[in-house]
Structure formats: structure tokens, C-alpha cells
């Protein structure tokens, strides 16, 4: 079947674009230094519908409501490690989460840890968004052992919103 738009043109006027999905692999994941807020730059793009994602930053240039999601898998964290993941809008955090890792054996070198965050946000034509992480377990690398898109940053415009 064919979906016909209200204007009978055969194309939908409002779609879920711009949209992007960028990810890191274990081989190209960046190092996140200890006790420093670090912008996560996922270097591989699965897709970028309108070319609005570059160097870790999503700049939609189309006003609307967007769903943004980020996830980072970190290499083995030490006992009593705190990890934070935040989405920034125009250089300031707009949402975040904290995870505390406790390894009952008391030692370091525990399992890899994945942290995920998402938000529905309103964007103007000049807004931009980044994914930031903080951890206090020494320098740790972004990993991707749980699946292709385990460490990712993604977003899309809500059609009709």
C-alpha cells in the first residue's frame, strides 16, 4: 500500500529526521581520564540522515522535539567507582545519571559497566547536543563488548510533535 499525505502528494511532510546513530568499537573507543568530565566522541556513524552529527556533536538545525539517547560501556572499573553520564545542550548539562559500582570482593578489575541515558528535549534551530562522561577509576577505555551499538549516541526528531 501507499501512505498518502494530507496534501495528497504521496510524501509525508513531517518525518523523524534529522536522525543519527554513532557508536564506538572497542578498537576505536576513546580513553576517559579519571575525575574529568569528558565529551564522548563516537567515531563511527551507522547513519546520519541529514549530515547533522559531526565530531561527537548533534546540531539538528531544525526546530522541534527530539529523543536523544546515549550509552557508554567502560572497561573494567575498580571497586567503589562512581560513573556519571550526561547529555549537554549548548554546553550545559540538561539530564544526567549516576552509577556506583561496588565489587564485593573489594578488589579492582571488576566487570565492564554500561550506563545509559535518554531524554525528550525541545530544540531550536541553533541548539547543539553532546554526550559527556565522568568516572573516578583511573583512565578507562570506552568498550563495545555487549553488542555493536552498546556504546552509542543517537537521536531523532519526533514527527508531528
Backbone as a chain_set.jsonl record, in Angstrom:
{"seq": "XXXXXXXXXXXXXXXXXXXXXXXXXXXXXXXXXXXXXXXXXXXXXXXXXXXXXXXXXXXXXXXXXXXXXXXXXXXXXXXXXXXXXXXXXXXXXXXXXXXXXXXXXXXXXXXXXXXXXXXXXXXXXXXXXXXXXXXXXXXXXXXXXXXXXXXXXXXXXXXXX", "coords": {"N": [[0.794, -1.163, 0.0], [0.216, 2.368, -0.237], [1.116, 5.222, 1.531], [-0.567, 8.164, 1.836], [-0.041, 11.584, 2.014], [-1.578, 14.331, 3.811], [-1.754, 16.414, 2.02], [-2.069, 15.123, -0.327], [0.19, 14.478, -1.783], [1.683, 12.208, -1.706], [3.972, 11.999, -0.27], [5.194, 12.173, 3.016], [4.964, 15.024, 5.011], [6.173, 15.58, 7.462], [8.708, 14.009, 8.976], [10.684, 11.617, 10.874], [13.224, 12.949, 10.965], [15.889, 15.298, 11.271], [18.041, 12.474, 11.936], [20.278, 10.33, 13.727], [22.853, 7.876, 14.397], [25.59, 7.106, 16.148], [28.546, 5.303, 17.014], [30.941, 3.548, 19.112], [33.646, 1.282, 18.783], [35.403, -1.348, 20.503], [37.969, -1.258, 19.569], [38.241, 1.374, 18.568], [37.445, 2.996, 20.621], [37.489, 5.768, 22.879], [39.788, 6.958, 25.44], [38.812, 7.648, 28.735], [39.71, 9.929, 30.993], [40.474, 9.81, 34.523], [38.369, 11.353, 36.94], [37.528, 13.586, 35.436], [35.351, 15.514, 33.494], [34.404, 14.389, 30.397], [33.949, 14.746, 26.961], [32.253, 12.458, 24.997], [33.172, 11.05, 22.053], [31.884, 9.365, 19.628], [33.19, 7.621, 17.027], [32.226, 6.27, 14.736], [29.692, 6.259, 12.35], [26.541, 4.869, 12.099], [24.304, 5.735, 10.782], [23.366, 8.931, 9.467], [21.088, 10.937, 8.805], [20.777, 13.56, 7.747], [23.255, 14.713, 7.776], [23.905, 15.955, 10.229], [25.379, 15.31, 12.43], [28.55, 15.507, 13.827], [31.904, 15.084, 14.863], [31.199, 14.187, 17.437], [29.081, 15.803, 18.139], [25.666, 16.709, 17.915], [23.837, 18.697, 15.863], [20.909, 19.726, 15.168], [19.551, 21.765, 13.595], [16.938, 22.059, 12.839], [13.998, 23.082, 14.188], [12.171, 21.589, 16.888], [10.873, 18.697, 18.683], [12.95, 16.309, 20.177], [14.206, 12.982, 20.567], [16.808, 11.88, 22.446], [19.537, 9.709, 23.053], [22.018, 8.047, 24.92], [24.724, 5.814, 25.498], [27.277, 4.217, 27.282], [29.797, 1.877, 27.491], [32.139, 0.972, 29.803], [35.551, -0.034, 30.296], [36.891, -2.432, 32.605], [36.077, -1.431, 35.768], [37.21, -0.104, 38.9], [36.809, -1.085, 42.383], [34.238, 0.558, 44.218], [33.623, 2.664, 42.416], [32.473, 5.653, 40.912], [30.352, 6.608, 38.334], [29.275, 8.921, 35.923], [26.894, 9.999, 33.536], [25.97, 12.321, 31.147], [23.783, 14.328, 29.151], [24.41, 17.109, 27.235], [23.23, 20.379, 26.412], [23.908, 22.94, 24.31], [26.358, 23.34, 25.647], [25.813, 23.017, 28.367], [24.755, 20.848, 31.032], [21.736, 18.947, 30.7], [20.404, 16.687, 31.473], [21.094, 13.855, 33.513], [22.741, 10.999, 34.94], [23.79, 8.918, 37.678], [25.956, 6.289, 38.488], [26.986, 3.817, 40.734], [29.559, 1.682, 41.301], [30.104, -1.299, 42.957], [32.235, -3.698, 44.016], [32.006, -6.682, 45.54], [34.17, -8.268, 46.276], [36.114, -6.551, 46.946], [38.281, -5.875, 45.442], [39.916, -4.442, 42.539], [39.483, -4.216, 38.961], [37.041, -5.197, 38.114], [33.96, -6.2, 36.45], [33.119, -5.064, 33.075], [31.191, -2.067, 32.673], [28.033, -0.774, 31.811], [26.359, 2.223, 31.064], [23.386, 4.055, 30.631], [21.391, 6.645, 29.156], [18.586, 8.76, 28.469], [16.478, 11.252, 26.878], [13.705, 13.413, 26.245], [13.656, 16.268, 24.39], [13.368, 19.777, 23.687], [14.312, 21.54, 20.819], [15.786, 24.384, 19.334], [16.578, 26.108, 16.234], [19.296, 26.622, 16.412], [20.491, 25.065, 18.389], [22.692, 22.673, 20.022], [23.927, 19.35, 20.836], [25.62, 17.201, 23.117], [27.343, 14.289, 24.427], [28.488, 13.497, 27.594], [30.864, 12.129, 29.939], [31.889, 11.065, 33.2], [34.199, 9.584, 35.351], [35.744, 7.896, 38.129], [37.868, 6.011, 38.29], [40.522, 5.729, 37.541], [42.224, 5.964, 34.334], [40.074, 4.9, 31.837], [38.885, 2.887, 29.146], [36.498, 3.359, 26.491], [34.338, 0.803, 25.658], [33.008, -1.964, 23.664], [31.71, -4.506, 23.996], [29.312, -5.76, 24.486], [27.602, -5.687, 22.349], [27.017, -4.397, 19.014], [26.089, -1.683, 19.076], [26.433, -0.893, 21.694], [27.984, 1.087, 22.993], [27.041, 4.179, 22.367], [25.659, 7.157, 20.766], [22.665, 8.675, 20.01], [19.889, 10.041, 18.132], [16.717, 11.507, 17.195], [14.218, 13.392, 15.425], [10.953, 13.946, 16.593], [8.246, 13.121, 14.696], [5.485, 15.118, 13.797], [5.299, 16.31, 16.271]], "CA": [[0.0, 0.0, 0.0], [0.87, 3.666, -0.267], [0.665, 6.204, 2.501], [-0.758, 9.443, 1.166], [-0.026, 12.717, 2.936], [-2.799, 15.146, 3.82], [-1.783, 17.269, 0.827], [-2.22, 14.181, -1.441], [1.413, 14.448, -2.576], [2.311, 10.901, -1.659], [5.111, 12.04, 0.648], [4.863, 12.722, 4.321], [5.598, 16.326, 5.203], [6.928, 15.616, 8.711], [9.295, 12.702, 9.23], [11.564, 11.536, 12.047], [14.567, 13.38, 10.614], [17.144, 14.558, 11.192], [18.27, 11.342, 12.826], [21.654, 9.821, 13.655], [23.335, 6.861, 15.335], [27.046, 6.979, 16.102], [28.965, 4.338, 18.031], [32.365, 3.228, 19.266], [34.02, -0.119, 18.949], [36.485, -1.477, 21.48], [39.21, -0.876, 18.9], [38.372, 2.811, 18.367], [36.893, 3.721, 21.766], [38.42, 6.727, 23.468], [40.11, 6.851, 26.852], [38.158, 8.645, 29.591], [40.582, 10.114, 32.145], [39.856, 9.797, 35.842], [37.954, 12.586, 37.619], [37.436, 14.674, 34.457], [34.223, 15.444, 32.566], [34.967, 14.151, 29.074], [32.999, 14.592, 25.858], [32.409, 11.171, 24.329], [33.104, 11.212, 20.603], [31.745, 8.072, 18.95], [33.748, 7.941, 15.707], [31.633, 5.534, 13.626], [28.276, 6.565, 12.144], [25.701, 3.855, 11.454], [23.591, 6.577, 9.833], [23.235, 10.358, 9.774], [20.157, 11.211, 7.704], [20.893, 14.891, 7.163], [24.599, 15.237, 7.999], [23.827, 16.872, 11.367], [26.239, 14.811, 13.502], [29.979, 15.571, 13.485], [32.849, 15.238, 15.983], [30.528, 13.922, 18.7], [28.048, 16.804, 18.395], [24.467, 16.7, 17.086], [23.291, 20.038, 15.658], [19.799, 19.411, 14.269], [19.204, 22.937, 12.767], [15.502, 22.031, 12.585], [13.308, 23.195, 15.467], [11.223, 20.514, 17.171], [11.121, 17.841, 19.836], [13.886, 15.241, 19.825], [14.569, 11.931, 21.501], [18.257, 11.66, 22.449], [19.92, 8.578, 23.881], [23.445, 7.75, 24.951], [25.13, 4.663, 26.303], [28.725, 4.013, 27.266], [30.344, 0.723, 28.218], [33.511, 1.255, 30.241], [36.366, -1.189, 30.649], [36.864, -2.844, 34.0], [36.172, -0.361, 36.757], [37.673, -0.521, 40.215], [35.866, -1.102, 43.485], [33.735, 1.859, 44.68], [33.754, 3.636, 41.328], [31.298, 6.423, 40.551], [30.318, 6.983, 36.926], [28.188, 9.817, 35.563], [26.666, 10.183, 32.116], [25.087, 13.47, 30.979], [23.574, 14.935, 27.845], [24.563, 18.565, 27.299], [22.613, 21.204, 25.382], [24.602, 24.228, 24.197], [27.461, 23.431, 26.599], [25.382, 22.853, 29.758], [24.023, 19.59, 31.214], [20.277, 19.032, 30.807], [19.959, 15.491, 32.181], [22.228, 13.024, 33.859], [22.55, 9.885, 35.862], [24.996, 8.474, 38.374], [26.019, 4.882, 38.811], [28.034, 3.497, 41.701], [29.952, 0.28, 41.173], [30.673, -1.893, 44.161], [32.656, -5.081, 43.804], [32.053, -7.237, 46.89], [35.459, -8.877, 46.618], [36.987, -5.49, 47.444], [39.393, -5.603, 44.54], [39.636, -3.75, 41.282], [39.422, -5.085, 37.797], [35.722, -5.808, 38.034], [33.406, -6.338, 35.099], [32.783, -3.858, 32.32], [29.958, -1.457, 33.143], [27.322, 0.033, 30.814], [25.468, 3.238, 31.598], [22.526, 4.544, 29.555], [20.563, 7.806, 29.491], [17.806, 9.283, 27.346], [15.662, 12.415, 27.204], [12.922, 14.102, 25.22], [14.102, 17.654, 24.543], [12.971, 20.743, 22.667], [15.472, 22.159, 20.186], [15.62, 25.477, 18.373], [17.388, 25.906, 15.035], [20.726, 26.818, 16.665], [20.939, 24.263, 19.53], [23.534, 21.509, 19.761], [23.881, 18.373, 21.923], [26.803, 16.36, 23.296], [27.307, 13.277, 25.475], [29.662, 13.61, 28.463], [31.012, 11.112, 30.974], [32.848, 11.273, 34.295], [34.438, 8.374, 36.147], [36.871, 8.082, 39.051], [38.513, 4.714, 38.443], [41.709, 5.729, 36.694], [41.881, 6.06, 32.911], [39.347, 3.736, 31.355], [38.524, 2.992, 27.74], [35.151, 3.042, 26.037], [34.336, -0.55, 25.108], [31.818, -2.346, 22.919], [31.714, -5.966, 24.023], [27.959, -6.268, 24.699], [26.834, -5.579, 21.105], [27.536, -3.393, 18.091], [25.731, -0.311, 19.44], [26.42, -0.759, 23.153], [28.481, 2.441, 23.273], [26.477, 4.955, 21.262], [24.905, 8.397, 20.943], [21.699, 8.671, 18.929], [18.773, 10.967, 18.278], [15.835, 11.719, 16.059], [13.123, 14.347, 15.608], [9.623, 13.343, 16.664], [7.358, 13.596, 13.642], [4.181, 15.562, 14.237], [5.312, 16.895, 17.626]], "C": [[0.86, 1.261, 0.0], [0.281, 4.55, 0.812], [0.593, 7.542, 1.786], [-0.807, 10.539, 2.218], [-1.309, 13.504, 2.803], [-2.892, 16.032, 2.578], [-1.864, 16.441, -0.471], [-0.973, 14.059, -2.308], [2.059, 13.072, -2.616], [3.548, 10.864, -0.786], [4.673, 12.679, 1.962], [5.643, 14.003, 4.543], [6.489, 16.357, 6.434], [7.42, 14.215, 9.022], [10.199, 12.773, 10.442], [13.011, 11.854, 11.677], [14.7, 14.859, 10.943], [17.245, 13.466, 12.258], [19.702, 10.855, 12.654], [21.857, 8.701, 14.666], [24.836, 6.747, 15.118], [27.475, 6.057, 17.236], [30.482, 4.181, 18.049], [32.524, 1.721, 19.274], [35.116, -0.171, 20.006], [37.79, -1.008, 20.865], [39.356, 0.637, 18.757], [37.773, 3.648, 19.506], [37.937, 4.621, 22.414], [38.696, 6.423, 24.932], [39.405, 7.976, 27.599], [39.02, 8.799, 30.838], [39.801, 10.131, 33.453], [39.538, 11.208, 36.317], [37.902, 13.809, 36.698], [36.186, 14.475, 33.61], [34.781, 15.409, 31.156], [33.85, 13.998, 28.045], [33.285, 13.265, 25.171], [32.175, 11.381, 22.835], [33.067, 9.819, 19.98], [32.117, 8.27, 17.483], [33.081, 7.271, 14.504], [30.144, 5.861, 13.523], [27.589, 5.388, 11.463], [24.831, 4.547, 10.414], [23.538, 7.999, 10.37], [22.406, 10.942, 8.639], [20.383, 12.548, 7.005], [22.27, 15.515, 7.368], [24.667, 16.209, 9.173], [24.675, 16.43, 12.554], [27.69, 14.849, 13.033], [30.782, 15.773, 14.758], [32.17, 15.097, 17.338], [29.378, 14.849, 19.01], [26.905, 16.668, 17.392], [23.901, 18.114, 17.055], [22.138, 19.907, 14.671], [19.45, 20.494, 13.251], [17.729, 22.986, 12.36], [14.812, 22.066, 13.943], [12.322, 22.043, 15.642], [11.562, 19.799, 18.453], [11.941, 16.641, 19.387], [14.009, 14.23, 20.947], [16.07, 11.72, 21.353], [18.571, 10.53, 23.417], [21.435, 8.384, 23.807], [23.717, 6.565, 25.843], [26.636, 4.505, 26.171], [29.057, 2.783, 28.096], [31.8, 1.044, 28.538], [34.237, -0.046, 30.55], [36.393, -1.354, 32.161], [37.088, -1.693, 34.974], [36.588, -0.927, 38.104], [36.533, -0.524, 41.229], [35.493, 0.33, 43.874], [33.934, 2.963, 43.639], [32.42, 4.344, 41.096], [31.426, 6.835, 39.092], [29.1, 7.867, 36.697], [28.103, 9.885, 34.046], [25.658, 11.314, 31.976], [24.959, 13.841, 29.508], [23.603, 16.443, 28.044], [23.812, 19.213, 26.139], [23.315, 22.549, 25.418], [25.646, 24.421, 25.287], [27.095, 23.271, 28.059], [24.585, 21.556, 29.907], [22.523, 19.823, 31.343], [19.68, 17.788, 31.454], [21.177, 14.639, 32.474], [21.839, 11.919, 34.809], [23.866, 9.494, 36.478], [24.87, 7.0, 38.676], [27.186, 4.676, 39.754], [28.313, 2.017, 41.589], [30.597, -0.197, 42.459], [30.988, -3.346, 43.855], [32.852, -5.713, 45.176], [33.381, -7.866, 47.272], [36.466, -7.837, 47.093], [38.12, -5.137, 46.515], [38.964, -4.849, 43.314], [39.501, -4.745, 40.162], [38.107, -5.816, 37.66], [35.226, -5.875, 36.608], [33.258, -4.996, 34.395], [31.414, -3.363, 32.79], [29.344, -0.635, 32.02], [26.373, 0.986, 31.516], [24.703, 3.844, 30.444], [21.689, 5.706, 30.058], [19.791, 8.236, 28.26], [16.932, 10.428, 27.832], [14.864, 12.844, 25.981], [13.176, 15.579, 25.434], [13.59, 18.515, 23.392], [14.225, 21.426, 22.137], [15.038, 23.302, 19.281], [16.541, 25.205, 17.184], [18.886, 26.025, 15.287], [21.249, 26.022, 17.861], [21.857, 23.125, 19.093], [23.617, 20.649, 21.019], [25.135, 17.504, 21.907], [26.553, 15.356, 24.414], [28.607, 13.371, 26.27], [29.654, 12.508, 29.513], [32.074, 11.529, 31.976], [32.988, 9.936, 34.998], [35.672, 8.587, 37.011], [37.608, 6.784, 39.329], [39.805, 4.629, 37.642], [41.284, 5.85, 35.243], [41.23, 4.786, 32.435], [38.92, 3.965, 29.923], [37.068, 2.673, 27.485], [35.222, 1.708, 25.306], [33.08, -0.778, 24.277], [31.754, -3.86, 22.842], [30.32, -6.563, 24.164], [27.101, -6.213, 23.44], [27.327, -4.404, 20.287], [27.281, -1.973, 18.553], [25.698, -0.094, 20.95], [26.931, 0.606, 23.591], [28.049, 3.324, 22.117], [25.917, 6.291, 21.739], [23.959, 8.461, 19.752], [20.601, 9.691, 19.19], [17.946, 11.047, 17.016], [14.733, 12.708, 16.435], [11.808, 13.578, 15.658], [8.736, 13.942, 15.583], [6.02, 13.999, 14.252], [4.139, 16.197, 15.611], [5.595, 18.376, 17.572]], "O": [[2.072, 1.21, 0.211], [-0.938, 4.609, 0.974], [1.575, 7.997, 1.201], [-1.537, 10.427, 3.203], [-2.038, 13.371, 1.82], [-3.992, 16.363, 2.134], [-1.743, 16.984, -1.569], [-1.055, 13.592, -3.444], [2.898, 12.805, -3.477], [4.121, 9.794, -0.58], [3.873, 13.614, 1.98], [6.847, 14.058, 4.29], [7.476, 17.093, 6.451], [6.617, 13.326, 9.304], [10.454, 13.852, 10.977], [13.922, 11.109, 12.038], [13.713, 15.594, 10.896], [16.623, 13.534, 13.318], [20.273, 10.954, 11.568], [21.133, 8.593, 15.656], [25.295, 6.345, 14.049], [26.846, 6.031, 18.293], [31.193, 4.614, 17.141], [31.641, 0.987, 19.718], [35.69, 0.859, 20.359], [38.629, -0.425, 21.553], [40.474, 1.148, 18.814], [37.613, 4.861, 19.372], [39.116, 4.275, 22.487], [37.928, 5.716, 25.585], [39.403, 9.121, 27.149], [39.062, 7.889, 31.665], [38.608, 10.434, 33.472], [40.324, 12.135, 36.125], [38.194, 14.926, 37.123], [35.975, 13.393, 33.064], [35.541, 16.292, 30.761], [32.921, 13.214, 28.238], [34.426, 12.982, 24.806], [31.11, 11.834, 22.417], [34.104, 9.173, 19.826], [31.436, 9.005, 16.768], [33.34, 7.661, 13.366], [29.416, 5.749, 14.51], [28.0, 4.96, 10.384], [24.636, 4.035, 9.311], [23.652, 8.231, 11.573], [22.952, 11.389, 7.63], [20.197, 12.65, 5.793], [22.44, 16.716, 7.157], [25.41, 17.189, 9.118], [24.689, 17.106, 13.583], [28.027, 14.302, 11.984], [30.387, 16.545, 15.631], [32.52, 15.803, 18.284], [28.745, 14.702, 20.055], [27.128, 16.531, 16.189], [23.53, 18.665, 18.091], [22.356, 19.968, 13.461], [19.078, 20.159, 12.126], [17.327, 23.873, 11.608], [15.019, 21.173, 14.764], [11.715, 21.578, 14.676], [12.426, 20.232, 19.216], [11.665, 16.036, 18.351], [13.927, 14.575, 22.126], [16.552, 11.415, 20.262], [17.946, 10.409, 24.47], [22.042, 8.543, 22.749], [23.017, 6.343, 26.831], [27.196, 4.643, 25.084], [28.65, 2.665, 29.252], [32.591, 1.35, 27.645], [33.638, -1.023, 31.0], [35.948, -0.471, 32.895], [38.15, -1.07, 34.996], [36.34, -2.095, 38.401], [35.439, -0.029, 40.959], [36.346, 1.217, 43.858], [34.368, 4.067, 43.97], [31.367, 3.708, 41.086], [32.463, 7.342, 38.663], [28.02, 7.593, 37.219], [29.121, 9.835, 33.355], [24.603, 11.282, 32.61], [25.898, 13.69, 28.726], [22.913, 16.984, 28.908], [23.763, 18.673, 25.034], [23.314, 23.225, 26.448], [25.811, 25.528, 25.801], [27.967, 23.376, 28.922], [23.82, 21.198, 29.011], [22.085, 20.766, 32.002], [18.549, 17.836, 31.938], [22.176, 14.702, 31.757], [20.756, 11.915, 35.394], [24.928, 9.704, 35.893], [23.807, 6.521, 39.072], [28.244, 5.284, 39.594], [27.416, 1.191, 41.762], [31.52, 0.429, 42.978], [30.108, -4.122, 43.481], [33.765, -5.327, 45.906], [33.693, -7.988, 48.456], [37.54, -8.185, 47.585], [38.855, -4.185, 46.775], [37.773, -4.644, 43.083], [39.417, -5.953, 40.38], [38.064, -6.933, 37.144], [35.981, -5.635, 35.666], [33.27, -3.939, 35.025], [30.584, -4.148, 33.248], [30.047, 0.118, 31.346], [25.67, 0.602, 32.45], [25.279, 4.122, 29.392], [21.32, 5.757, 31.231], [20.274, 8.097, 27.137], [16.672, 10.567, 29.027], [15.29, 12.662, 24.841], [12.945, 16.1, 26.525], [13.405, 18.038, 22.272], [15.091, 21.84, 22.908], [14.049, 23.197, 18.555], [17.211, 24.173, 17.144], [19.68, 25.574, 14.461], [22.364, 26.283, 18.312], [21.807, 22.673, 17.949], [23.409, 21.139, 22.129], [25.641, 17.124, 20.851], [25.664, 15.545, 25.245], [29.696, 13.331, 25.696], [28.601, 12.02, 29.923], [33.022, 12.243, 31.651], [31.999, 9.236, 35.213], [36.549, 9.376, 36.659], [37.938, 6.489, 40.478], [40.143, 3.566, 37.121], [40.088, 5.837, 34.953], [41.782, 3.7, 32.614], [38.627, 5.092, 29.524], [36.471, 1.835, 28.161], [36.072, 1.512, 24.437], [32.207, 0.085, 24.191], [31.745, -4.433, 21.752], [30.157, -7.769, 23.977], [25.956, -6.664, 23.473], [27.985, -3.509, 20.817], [28.168, -1.127, 18.438], [25.003, 0.801, 21.429], [26.349, 1.218, 24.487], [28.606, 3.245, 21.022], [25.729, 6.523, 22.933], [24.393, 8.318, 18.609], [20.409, 10.145, 20.318], [18.4, 10.708, 15.924], [14.367, 12.842, 17.603], [11.581, 12.669, 14.86], [8.506, 15.151, 15.568], [5.488, 13.305, 15.119], [3.07, 16.587, 16.08], [5.644, 19.033, 18.612]]}, "num_chains": 1, "name": "protein.A"}
